[in-house]
């Protein structure tokens, strides 16, 4: 079945530049500023541009309530190939999600912070939605980690790309973009 790749929406010209960068060979990280109402269309276009062939993607979200609308948008691009990973999965669904990431059955996984550890067959693009949210820090119990830092190191080691997205970036990410460590793309919030 041919996958329908959405074009970047005309009202988001910066997204076209980001999608071109994601489609080109290479590695690296980007900071993307976008409004909450723009995420479904933007992420569908980004994954569509960045995942040729067997390549896979990861979309980290800070809250379970974000998953249904994002899954619906990505299902239009990859019907039946969008998986989910979060604490409320049954053991059977958890095993299916793990296997789907590992064997390439899922093209895109939408996950909460522990999804950063999923065993992807060929991870090419990882997007962290609302990257400024404190929930990405695991501080309650060992192992202590920040999903953003794990994601950036993992994607670099695997030769992929990372996009840290949100309407109000963290000061750490903003500083890294200002220092040239991350490419920066700004999509004006919807009026």
mmCIF file with all atom_site columns, N, CA and C in Angstrom, residues 41-113:
data_model
loop_
_atom_site.group_PDB
_atom_site.id
_atom_site.type_symbol
_atom_site.label_atom_id
_atom_site.label_alt_id
_atom_site.label_comp_id
_atom_site.label_asym_id
_atom_site.label_entity_id
_atom_site.label_seq_id
_atom_site.pdbx_PDB_ins_code
_atom_site.Cartn_x
_atom_site.Cartn_y
_atom_site.Cartn_z
_atom_site.occupancy
_atom_site.B_iso_or_equiv
_atom_site.pdbx_formal_charge
_atom_site.auth_seq_id
_atom_site.auth_comp_id
_atom_site.auth_asym_id
_atom_site.auth_atom_id
_atom_site.pdbx_PDB_model_num
ATOM 1   N N  . UNK A 1 41  ? -0.909 18.763 12.022 1.00 0.00 ? 41  UNK A N  1
ATOM 2   C CA . UNK A 1 41  ? -0.525 18.959 10.615 1.00 0.00 ? 41  UNK A CA 1
ATOM 3   C C  . UNK A 1 41  ? 0.988  19.004 10.458 1.00 0.00 ? 41  UNK A C  1
ATOM 4   N N  . UNK A 1 42  ? 1.661  19.671 11.378 1.00 0.00 ? 42  UNK A N  1
ATOM 5   C CA . UNK A 1 42  ? 3.118  19.792 11.273 1.00 0.00 ? 42  UNK A CA 1
ATOM 6   C C  . UNK A 1 42  ? 3.798  18.435 11.432 1.00 0.00 ? 42  UNK A C  1
ATOM 7   N N  . UNK A 1 43  ? 3.397  17.663 12.419 1.00 0.00 ? 43  UNK A N  1
ATOM 8   C CA . UNK A 1 43  ? 4.062  16.372 12.652 1.00 0.00 ? 43  UNK A CA 1
ATOM 9   C C  . UNK A 1 43  ? 3.794  15.385 11.524 1.00 0.00 ? 43  UNK A C  1
ATOM 10  N N  . UNK A 1 44  ? 2.579  15.393 10.980 1.00 0.00 ? 44  UNK A N  1
ATOM 11  C CA . UNK A 1 44  ? 2.277  14.503 9.854  1.00 0.00 ? 44  UNK A CA 1
ATOM 12  C C  . UNK A 1 44  ? 3.191  14.828 8.674  1.00 0.00 ? 44  UNK A C  1
ATOM 13  N N  . UNK A 1 45  ? 3.377  16.115 8.384  1.00 0.00 ? 45  UNK A N  1
ATOM 14  C CA . UNK A 1 45  ? 4.260  16.514 7.280  1.00 0.00 ? 45  UNK A CA 1
ATOM 15  C C  . UNK A 1 45  ? 5.723  16.154 7.576  1.00 0.00 ? 45  UNK A C  1
ATOM 16  N N  . UNK A 1 46  ? 6.157  16.373 8.822  1.00 0.00 ? 46  UNK A N  1
ATOM 17  C CA . UNK A 1 46  ? 7.552  16.091 9.177  1.00 0.00 ? 46  UNK A CA 1
ATOM 18  C C  . UNK A 1 46  ? 7.881  14.604 9.061  1.00 0.00 ? 46  UNK A C  1
ATOM 19  N N  . UNK A 1 47  ? 7.028  13.749 9.634  1.00 0.00 ? 47  UNK A N  1
ATOM 20  C CA . UNK A 1 47  ? 7.297  12.314 9.545  1.00 0.00 ? 47  UNK A CA 1
ATOM 21  C C  . UNK A 1 47  ? 7.176  11.838 8.110  1.00 0.00 ? 47  UNK A C  1
ATOM 22  N N  . UNK A 1 48  ? 6.215  12.396 7.368  1.00 0.00 ? 48  UNK A N  1
ATOM 23  C CA . UNK A 1 48  ? 6.075  12.032 5.964  1.00 0.00 ? 48  UNK A CA 1
ATOM 24  C C  . UNK A 1 48  ? 7.322  12.342 5.154  1.00 0.00 ? 48  UNK A C  1
ATOM 25  N N  . UNK A 1 49  ? 7.976  13.460 5.476  1.00 0.00 ? 49  UNK A N  1
ATOM 26  C CA . UNK A 1 49  ? 9.187  13.869 4.752  1.00 0.00 ? 49  UNK A CA 1
ATOM 27  C C  . UNK A 1 49  ? 10.415 13.077 5.168  1.00 0.00 ? 49  UNK A C  1
ATOM 28  N N  . UNK A 1 50  ? 10.466 12.665 6.412  1.00 0.00 ? 50  UNK A N  1
ATOM 29  C CA . UNK A 1 50  ? 11.711 12.121 6.973  1.00 0.00 ? 50  UNK A CA 1
ATOM 30  C C  . UNK A 1 50  ? 11.800 10.602 7.027  1.00 0.00 ? 50  UNK A C  1
ATOM 31  N N  . UNK A 1 51  ? 10.750 9.889  6.656  1.00 0.00 ? 51  UNK A N  1
ATOM 32  C CA . UNK A 1 51  ? 10.769 8.444  6.849  1.00 0.00 ? 51  UNK A CA 1
ATOM 33  C C  . UNK A 1 51  ? 10.618 7.640  5.560  1.00 0.00 ? 51  UNK A C  1
ATOM 34  N N  . UNK A 1 52  ? 11.625 7.669  4.700  1.00 0.00 ? 52  UNK A N  1
ATOM 35  C CA . UNK A 1 52  ? 11.542 6.853  3.491  1.00 0.00 ? 52  UNK A CA 1
ATOM 36  C C  . UNK A 1 52  ? 11.811 5.379  3.814  1.00 0.00 ? 52  UNK A C  1
ATOM 37  N N  . UNK A 1 53  ? 11.318 4.508  2.984  1.00 0.00 ? 53  UNK A N  1
ATOM 38  C CA . UNK A 1 53  ? 11.620 3.085  3.121  1.00 0.00 ? 53  UNK A CA 1
ATOM 39  C C  . UNK A 1 53  ? 11.292 2.518  4.490  1.00 0.00 ? 53  UNK A C  1
ATOM 40  N N  . UNK A 1 54  ? 12.286 1.857  5.090  1.00 0.00 ? 54  UNK A N  1
ATOM 41  C CA . UNK A 1 54  ? 12.089 1.184  6.380  1.00 0.00 ? 54  UNK A CA 1
ATOM 42  C C  . UNK A 1 54  ? 12.324 2.094  7.581  1.00 0.00 ? 54  UNK A C  1
ATOM 43  N N  . UNK A 1 55  ? 12.656 3.355  7.342  1.00 0.00 ? 55  UNK A N  1
ATOM 44  C CA . UNK A 1 55  ? 12.943 4.278  8.447  1.00 0.00 ? 55  UNK A CA 1
ATOM 45  C C  . UNK A 1 55  ? 11.742 4.412  9.384  1.00 0.00 ? 55  UNK A C  1
ATOM 46  N N  . UNK A 1 56  ? 12.030 4.618  10.669 1.00 0.00 ? 56  UNK A N  1
ATOM 47  C CA . UNK A 1 56  ? 10.993 4.740  11.686 1.00 0.00 ? 56  UNK A CA 1
ATOM 48  C C  . UNK A 1 56  ? 11.099 6.061  12.424 1.00 0.00 ? 56  UNK A C  1
ATOM 49  N N  . UNK A 1 57  ? 9.997  6.434  13.083 1.00 0.00 ? 57  UNK A N  1
ATOM 50  C CA . UNK A 1 57  ? 9.975  7.658  13.851 1.00 0.00 ? 57  UNK A CA 1
ATOM 51  C C  . UNK A 1 57  ? 9.409  7.453  15.243 1.00 0.00 ? 57  UNK A C  1
ATOM 52  N N  . UNK A 1 58  ? 9.791  8.352  16.131 1.00 0.00 ? 58  UNK A N  1
ATOM 53  C CA . UNK A 1 58  ? 9.305  8.368  17.505 1.00 0.00 ? 58  UNK A CA 1
ATOM 54  C C  . UNK A 1 58  ? 8.767  9.754  17.801 1.00 0.00 ? 58  UNK A C  1
ATOM 55  N N  . UNK A 1 59  ? 7.585  9.820  18.377 1.00 0.00 ? 59  UNK A N  1
ATOM 56  C CA . UNK A 1 59  ? 6.987  11.076 18.795 1.00 0.00 ? 59  UNK A CA 1
ATOM 57  C C  . UNK A 1 59  ? 6.727  10.983 20.295 1.00 0.00 ? 59  UNK A C  1
ATOM 58  N N  . UNK A 1 60  ? 7.521  11.700 21.082 1.00 0.00 ? 60  UNK A N  1
ATOM 59  C CA . UNK A 1 60  ? 7.333  11.723 22.528 1.00 0.00 ? 60  UNK A CA 1
ATOM 60  C C  . UNK A 1 60  ? 6.359  12.832 22.885 1.00 0.00 ? 60  UNK A C  1
ATOM 61  N N  . UNK A 1 61  ? 5.412  12.513 23.763 1.00 0.00 ? 61  UNK A N  1
ATOM 62  C CA . UNK A 1 61  ? 4.424  13.487 24.226 1.00 0.00 ? 61  UNK A CA 1
ATOM 63  C C  . UNK A 1 61  ? 4.439  13.533 25.749 1.00 0.00 ? 61  UNK A C  1
ATOM 64  N N  . UNK A 1 62  ? 4.103  14.680 26.339 1.00 0.00 ? 62  UNK A N  1
ATOM 65  C CA . UNK A 1 62  ? 4.157  14.789 27.790 1.00 0.00 ? 62  UNK A CA 1
ATOM 66  C C  . UNK A 1 62  ? 2.930  14.250 28.507 1.00 0.00 ? 62  UNK A C  1
ATOM 67  N N  . UNK A 1 63  ? 1.853  13.978 27.773 1.00 0.00 ? 63  UNK A N  1
ATOM 68  C CA . UNK A 1 63  ? 0.599  13.598 28.414 1.00 0.00 ? 63  UNK A CA 1
ATOM 69  C C  . UNK A 1 63  ? -0.169 12.622 27.526 1.00 0.00 ? 63  UNK A C  1
ATOM 70  N N  . UNK A 1 64  ? -0.824 11.647 28.150 1.00 0.00 ? 64  UNK A N  1
ATOM 71  C CA . UNK A 1 64  ? -1.611 10.668 27.398 1.00 0.00 ? 64  UNK A CA 1
ATOM 72  C C  . UNK A 1 64  ? -2.718 11.298 26.563 1.00 0.00 ? 64  UNK A C  1
ATOM 73  N N  . UNK A 1 65  ? -3.258 12.416 27.007 1.00 0.00 ? 65  UNK A N  1
ATOM 74  C CA . UNK A 1 65  ? -4.361 13.048 26.275 1.00 0.00 ? 65  UNK A CA 1
ATOM 75  C C  . UNK A 1 65  ? -3.928 13.580 24.911 1.00 0.00 ? 65  UNK A C  1
ATOM 76  N N  . UNK A 1 66  ? -2.633 13.734 24.691 1.00 0.00 ? 66  UNK A N  1
ATOM 77  C CA . UNK A 1 66  ? -2.136 14.199 23.397 1.00 0.00 ? 66  UNK A CA 1
ATOM 78  C C  . UNK A 1 66  ? -2.146 13.085 22.349 1.00 0.00 ? 66  UNK A C  1
ATOM 79  N N  . UNK A 1 67  ? -2.154 11.847 22.793 1.00 0.00 ? 67  UNK A N  1
ATOM 80  C CA . UNK A 1 67  ? -1.979 10.720 21.871 1.00 0.00 ? 67  UNK A CA 1
ATOM 81  C C  . UNK A 1 67  ? -3.120 10.563 20.865 1.00 0.00 ? 67  UNK A C  1
ATOM 82  N N  . UNK A 1 68  ? -4.413 10.560 21.252 1.00 0.00 ? 68  UNK A N  1
ATOM 83  C CA . UNK A 1 68  ? -5.461 10.311 20.244 1.00 0.00 ? 68  UNK A CA 1
ATOM 84  C C  . UNK A 1 68  ? -5.452 11.249 19.032 1.00 0.00 ? 68  UNK A C  1
ATOM 85  N N  . UNK A 1 69  ? -5.385 12.584 19.203 1.00 0.00 ? 69  UNK A N  1
ATOM 86  C CA . UNK A 1 69  ? -5.398 13.417 17.990 1.00 0.00 ? 69  UNK A CA 1
ATOM 87  C C  . UNK A 1 69  ? -4.136 13.259 17.139 1.00 0.00 ? 69  UNK A C  1
ATOM 88  N N  . UNK A 1 70  ? -2.997 13.054 17.794 1.00 0.00 ? 70  UNK A N  1
ATOM 89  C CA . UNK A 1 70  ? -1.758 12.857 17.036 1.00 0.00 ? 70  UNK A CA 1
ATOM 90  C C  . UNK A 1 70  ? -1.771 11.511 16.314 1.00 0.00 ? 70  UNK A C  1
ATOM 91  N N  . UNK A 1 71  ? -2.272 10.484 16.970 1.00 0.00 ? 71  UNK A N  1
ATOM 92  C CA . UNK A 1 71  ? -2.372 9.167  16.327 1.00 0.00 ? 71  UNK A CA 1
ATOM 93  C C  . UNK A 1 71  ? -3.306 9.234  15.124 1.00 0.00 ? 71  UNK A C  1
ATOM 94  N N  . UNK A 1 72  ? -4.421 9.935  15.259 1.00 0.00 ? 72  UNK A N  1
ATOM 95  C CA . UNK A 1 72  ? -5.366 10.065 14.142 1.00 0.00 ? 72  UNK A CA 1
ATOM 96  C C  . UNK A 1 72  ? -4.712 10.765 12.952 1.00 0.00 ? 72  UNK A C  1
ATOM 97  N N  . UNK A 1 73  ? -3.946 11.821 13.207 1.00 0.00 ? 73  UNK A N  1
ATOM 98  C CA . UNK A 1 73  ? -3.267 12.544 12.120 1.00 0.00 ? 73  UNK A CA 1
ATOM 99  C C  . UNK A 1 73  ? -2.215 11.672 11.445 1.00 0.00 ? 73  UNK A C  1
ATOM 100 N N  . UNK A 1 74  ? -1.460 10.922 12.238 1.00 0.00 ? 74  UNK A N  1
ATOM 101 C CA . UNK A 1 74  ? -0.405 10.078 11.662 1.00 0.00 ? 74  UNK A CA 1
ATOM 102 C C  . UNK A 1 74  ? -0.964 8.831  10.985 1.00 0.00 ? 74  UNK A C  1
ATOM 103 N N  . UNK A 1 75  ? -2.118 8.349  11.439 1.00 0.00 ? 75  UNK A N  1
ATOM 104 C CA . UNK A 1 75  ? -2.766 7.195  10.786 1.00 0.00 ? 75  UNK A CA 1
ATOM 105 C C  . UNK A 1 75  ? -3.155 7.528  9.348  1.00 0.00 ? 75  UNK A C  1
ATOM 106 N N  . UNK A 1 76  ? -3.418 8.803  9.060  1.00 0.00 ? 76  UNK A N  1
ATOM 107 C CA . UNK A 1 76  ? -3.730 9.193  7.684  1.00 0.00 ? 76  UNK A CA 1
ATOM 108 C C  . UNK A 1 76  ? -2.520 9.029  6.782  1.00 0.00 ? 76  UNK A C  1
ATOM 109 N N  . UNK A 1 77  ? -1.327 9.150  7.347  1.00 0.00 ? 77  UNK A N  1
ATOM 110 C CA . UNK A 1 77  ? -0.087 9.016  6.591  1.00 0.00 ? 77  UNK A CA 1
ATOM 111 C C  . UNK A 1 77  ? 0.375  7.562  6.557  1.00 0.00 ? 77  UNK A C  1
ATOM 112 N N  . UNK A 1 78  ? 0.271  6.887  7.697  1.00 0.00 ? 78  UNK A N  1
ATOM 113 C CA . UNK A 1 78  ? 0.746  5.502  7.831  1.00 0.00 ? 78  UNK A CA 1
ATOM 114 C C  . UNK A 1 78  ? -0.366 4.617  8.390  1.00 0.00 ? 78  UNK A C  1
ATOM 115 N N  . UNK A 1 79  ? -1.375 4.292  7.596  1.00 0.00 ? 79  UNK A N  1
ATOM 116 C CA . UNK A 1 79  ? -2.513 3.511  8.096  1.00 0.00 ? 79  UNK A CA 1
ATOM 117 C C  . UNK A 1 79  ? -2.073 2.172  8.699  1.00 0.00 ? 79  UNK A C  1
ATOM 118 N N  . UNK A 1 80  ? -2.501 1.928  9.935  1.00 0.00 ? 80  UNK A N  1
ATOM 119 C CA . UNK A 1 80  ? -2.194 0.672  10.608 1.00 0.00 ? 80  UNK A CA 1
ATOM 120 C C  . UNK A 1 80  ? -0.761 0.526  11.069 1.00 0.00 ? 80  UNK A C  1
ATOM 121 N N  . UNK A 1 81  ? 0.057  1.571  10.922 1.00 0.00 ? 81  UNK A N  1
ATOM 122 C CA . UNK A 1 81  ? 1.478  1.458  11.256 1.00 0.00 ? 81  UNK A CA 1
ATOM 123 C C  . UNK A 1 81  ? 1.912  2.472  12.318 1.00 0.00 ? 81  UNK A C  1
ATOM 124 N N  . UNK A 1 82  ? 0.938  2.962  13.090 1.00 0.00 ? 82  UNK A N  1
ATOM 125 C CA . UNK A 1 82  ? 1.226  3.903  14.169 1.00 0.00 ? 82  UNK A CA 1
ATOM 126 C C  . UNK A 1 82  ? 0.978  3.194  15.487 1.00 0.00 ? 82  UNK A C  1
ATOM 127 N N  . UNK A 1 83  ? 2.029  3.068  16.288 1.00 0.00 ? 83  UNK A N  1
ATOM 128 C CA . UNK A 1 83  ? 1.916  2.387  17.576 1.00 0.00 ? 83  UNK A CA 1
ATOM 129 C C  . UNK A 1 83  ? 1.909  3.364  18.735 1.00 0.00 ? 83  UNK A C  1
ATOM 130 N N  . UNK A 1 84  ? 1.569  2.846  19.903 1.00 0.00 ? 84  UNK A N  1
ATOM 131 C CA . UNK A 1 84  ? 1.541  3.664  21.116 1.00 0.00 ? 84  UNK A CA 1
ATOM 132 C C  . UNK A 1 84  ? 2.298  2.961  22.228 1.00 0.00 ? 84  UNK A C  1
ATOM 133 N N  . UNK A 1 85  ? 2.927  3.768  23.091 1.00 0.00 ? 85  UNK A N  1
ATOM 134 C CA . UNK A 1 85  ? 3.664  3.249  24.242 1.00 0.00 ? 85  UNK A CA 1
ATOM 135 C C  . UNK A 1 85  ? 3.422  4.169  25.428 1.00 0.00 ? 85  UNK A C  1
ATOM 136 N N  . UNK A 1 86  ? 2.787  3.635  26.459 1.00 0.00 ? 86  UNK A N  1
ATOM 137 C CA . UNK A 1 86  ? 2.535  4.411  27.677 1.00 0.00 ? 86  UNK A CA 1
ATOM 138 C C  . UNK A 1 86  ? 2.198  3.462  28.817 1.00 0.00 ? 86  UNK A C  1
ATOM 139 N N  . UNK A 1 87  ? 2.086  3.989  30.014 1.00 0.00 ? 87  UNK A N  1
ATOM 140 C CA . UNK A 1 87  ? 1.909  3.194  31.225 1.00 0.00 ? 87  UNK A CA 1
ATOM 141 C C  . UNK A 1 87  ? 0.566  2.469  31.301 1.00 0.00 ? 87  UNK A C  1
ATOM 142 N N  . UNK A 1 88  ? -0.421 2.898  30.566 1.00 0.00 ? 88  UNK A N  1
ATOM 143 C CA . UNK A 1 88  ? -1.745 2.278  30.666 1.00 0.00 ? 88  UNK A CA 1
ATOM 144 C C  . UNK A 1 88  ? -1.971 1.130  29.694 1.00 0.00 ? 88  UNK A C  1
ATOM 145 N N  . UNK A 1 89  ? -0.941 0.719  28.980 1.00 0.00 ? 89  UNK A N  1
ATOM 146 C CA . UNK A 1 89  ? -1.085 -0.420 28.072 1.00 0.00 ? 89  UNK A CA 1
ATOM 147 C C  . UNK A 1 89  ? -1.185 -1.722 28.866 1.00 0.00 ? 89  UNK A C  1
ATOM 148 N N  . UNK A 1 90  ? -1.971 -2.642 28.362 1.00 0.00 ? 90  UNK A N  1
ATOM 149 C CA . UNK A 1 90  ? -2.023 -3.979 28.961 1.00 0.00 ? 90  UNK A CA 1
ATOM 150 C C  . UNK A 1 90  ? -0.704 -4.689 28.652 1.00 0.00 ? 90  UNK A C  1
ATOM 151 N N  . UNK A 1 91  ? -0.369 -5.739 29.393 1.00 0.00 ? 91  UNK A N  1
ATOM 152 C CA . UNK A 1 91  ? 0.875  -6.458 29.079 1.00 0.00 ? 91  UNK A CA 1
ATOM 153 C C  . UNK A 1 91  ? 0.927  -6.954 27.622 1.00 0.00 ? 91  UNK A C  1
ATOM 154 N N  . UNK A 1 92  ? -0.209 -7.391 27.090 1.00 0.00 ? 92  UNK A N  1
ATOM 155 C CA . UNK A 1 92  ? -0.241 -7.858 25.697 1.00 0.00 ? 92  UNK A CA 1
ATOM 156 C C  . UNK A 1 92  ? 0.052  -6.708 24.728 1.00 0.00 ? 92  UNK A C  1
ATOM 157 N N  . UNK A 1 93  ? -0.600 -5.571 24.936 1.00 0.00 ? 93  UNK A N  1
ATOM 158 C CA . UNK A 1 93  ? -0.376 -4.405 24.065 1.00 0.00 ? 93  UNK A CA 1
ATOM 159 C C  . UNK A 1 93  ? 1.054  -3.888 24.209 1.00 0.00 ? 93  UNK A C  1
ATOM 160 N N  . UNK A 1 94  ? 1.593  -3.944 25.408 1.00 0.00 ? 94  UNK A N  1
ATOM 161 C CA . UNK A 1 94  ? 2.966  -3.514 25.641 1.00 0.00 ? 94  UNK A CA 1
ATOM 162 C C  . UNK A 1 94  ? 3.940  -4.401 24.849 1.00 0.00 ? 94  UNK A C  1
ATOM 163 N N  . UNK A 1 95  ? 3.714  -5.707 24.882 1.00 0.00 ? 95  UNK A N  1
ATOM 164 C CA . UNK A 1 95  ? 4.563  -6.634 24.127 1.00 0.00 ? 95  UNK A CA 1
ATOM 165 C C  . UNK A 1 95  ? 4.437  -6.399 22.622 1.00 0.00 ? 95  UNK A C  1
ATOM 166 N N  . UNK A 1 96  ? 3.218  -6.132 22.156 1.00 0.00 ? 96  UNK A N  1
ATOM 167 C CA . UNK A 1 96  ? 3.004  -5.848 20.730 1.00 0.00 ? 96  UNK A CA 1
ATOM 168 C C  . UNK A 1 96  ? 3.714  -4.561 20.313 1.00 0.00 ? 96  UNK A C  1
ATOM 169 N N  . UNK A 1 97  ? 3.640  -3.534 21.150 1.00 0.00 ? 97  UNK A N  1
ATOM 170 C CA . UNK A 1 97  ? 4.291  -2.257 20.840 1.00 0.00 ? 97  UNK A CA 1
ATOM 171 C C  . UNK A 1 97  ? 5.803  -2.426 20.803 1.00 0.00 ? 97  UNK A C  1
ATOM 172 N N  . UNK A 1 98  ? 6.357  -3.125 21.786 1.00 0.00 ? 98  UNK A N  1
ATOM 173 C CA . UNK A 1 98  ? 7.807  -3.366 21.840 1.00 0.00 ? 98  UNK A CA 1
ATOM 174 C C  . UNK A 1 98  ? 8.258  -4.107 20.582 1.00 0.00 ? 98  UNK A C  1
ATOM 175 N N  . UNK A 1 99  ? 7.535  -5.178 20.236 1.00 0.00 ? 99  UNK A N  1
ATOM 176 C CA . UNK A 1 99  ? 7.880  -5.965 19.046 1.00 0.00 ? 99  UNK A CA 1
ATOM 177 C C  . UNK A 1 99  ? 7.724  -5.145 17.774 1.00 0.00 ? 99  UNK A C  1
ATOM 178 N N  . UNK A 1 100 ? 6.681  -4.323 17.690 1.00 0.00 ? 100 UNK A N  1
ATOM 179 C CA . UNK A 1 100 ? 6.454  -3.502 16.501 1.00 0.00 ? 100 UNK A CA 1
ATOM 180 C C  . UNK A 1 100 ? 7.546  -2.482 16.277 1.00 0.00 ? 100 UNK A C  1
ATOM 181 N N  . UNK A 1 101 ? 8.098  -1.933 17.361 1.00 0.00 ? 101 UNK A N  1
ATOM 182 C CA . UNK A 1 101 ? 9.228  -1.008 17.233 1.00 0.00 ? 101 UNK A CA 1
ATOM 183 C C  . UNK A 1 101 ? 10.475 -1.777 16.822 1.00 0.00 ? 101 UNK A C  1
ATOM 184 N N  . UNK A 1 102 ? 10.678 -2.932 17.435 1.00 0.00 ? 102 UNK A N  1
ATOM 185 C CA . UNK A 1 102 ? 11.887 -3.718 17.199 1.00 0.00 ? 102 UNK A CA 1
ATOM 186 C C  . UNK A 1 102 ? 11.952 -4.315 15.795 1.00 0.00 ? 102 UNK A C  1
ATOM 187 N N  . UNK A 1 103 ? 10.825 -4.794 15.287 1.00 0.00 ? 103 UNK A N  1
ATOM 188 C CA . UNK A 1 103 ? 10.847 -5.443 13.973 1.00 0.00 ? 103 UNK A CA 1
ATOM 189 C C  . UNK A 1 103 ? 10.451 -4.519 12.823 1.00 0.00 ? 103 UNK A C  1
ATOM 190 N N  . UNK A 1 104 ? 10.156 -3.275 13.119 1.00 0.00 ? 104 UNK A N  1
ATOM 191 C CA . UNK A 1 104 ? 9.799  -2.322 12.074 1.00 0.00 ? 104 UNK A CA 1
ATOM 192 C C  . UNK A 1 104 ? 8.338  -2.348 11.682 1.00 0.00 ? 104 UNK A C  1
ATOM 193 N N  . UNK A 1 105 ? 7.511  -3.114 12.376 1.00 0.00 ? 105 UNK A N  1
ATOM 194 C CA . UNK A 1 105 ? 6.085  -3.178 12.078 1.00 0.00 ? 105 UNK A CA 1
ATOM 195 C C  . UNK A 1 105 ? 5.383  -1.841 12.246 1.00 0.00 ? 105 UNK A C  1
ATOM 196 N N  . UNK A 1 106 ? 5.859  -1.058 13.201 1.00 0.00 ? 106 UNK A N  1
ATOM 197 C CA . UNK A 1 106 ? 5.313  0.285  13.392 1.00 0.00 ? 106 UNK A CA 1
ATOM 198 C C  . UNK A 1 106 ? 6.258  1.291  12.756 1.00 0.00 ? 106 UNK A C  1
ATOM 199 N N  . UNK A 1 107 ? 5.696  2.132  11.911 1.00 0.00 ? 107 UNK A N  1
ATOM 200 C CA . UNK A 1 107 ? 6.465  3.183  11.243 1.00 0.00 ? 107 UNK A CA 1
ATOM 201 C C  . UNK A 1 107 ? 6.731  4.329  12.209 1.00 0.00 ? 107 UNK A C  1
ATOM 202 N N  . UNK A 1 108 ? 5.728  4.683  13.018 1.00 0.00 ? 108 UNK A N  1
ATOM 203 C CA . UNK A 1 108 ? 5.857  5.752  14.011 1.00 0.00 ? 108 UNK A CA 1
ATOM 204 C C  . UNK A 1 108 ? 5.298  5.249  15.335 1.00 0.00 ? 108 UNK A C  1
ATOM 205 N N  . UNK A 1 109 ? 6.030  5.503  16.406 1.00 0.00 ? 109 UNK A N  1
ATOM 206 C CA . UNK A 1 109 ? 5.552  5.203  17.753 1.00 0.00 ? 109 UNK A CA 1
ATOM 207 C C  . UNK A 1 109 ? 5.287  6.521  18.465 1.00 0.00 ? 109 UNK A C  1
ATOM 208 N N  . UNK A 1 110 ? 4.108  6.651  19.056 1.00 0.00 ? 110 UNK A N  1
ATOM 209 C CA . UNK A 1 110 ? 3.783  7.815  19.880 1.00 0.00 ? 110 UNK A CA 1
ATOM 210 C C  . UNK A 1 110 ? 3.872  7.328  21.323 1.00 0.00 ? 110 UNK A C  1
ATOM 211 N N  . UNK A 1 111 ? 4.680  8.013  22.114 1.00 0.00 ? 111 UNK A N  1
ATOM 212 C CA . UNK A 1 111 ? 4.982  7.484  23.441 1.00 0.00 ? 111 UNK A CA 1
ATOM 213 C C  . UNK A 1 111 ? 5.164  8.577  24.477 1.00 0.00 ? 111 UNK A C  1
ATOM 214 N N  . UNK A 1 112 ? 5.002  8.194  25.731 1.00 0.00 ? 112 UNK A N  1
ATOM 215 C CA . UNK A 1 112 ? 5.373  9.061  26.831 1.00 0.00 ? 112 UNK A CA 1
ATOM 216 C C  . UNK A 1 112 ? 6.878  8.864  27.056 1.00 0.00 ? 112 UNK A C  1
ATOM 217 N N  . UNK A 1 113 ? 7.447  9.489  28.084 1.00 0.00 ? 113 UNK A N  1
ATOM 218 C CA . UNK A 1 113 ? 8.905  9.583  28.211 1.00 0.00 ? 113 UNK A CA 1
ATOM 219 C C  . UNK A 1 113 ? 9.668  8.260  28.148 1.00 0.00 ? 113 UNK A C  1
#
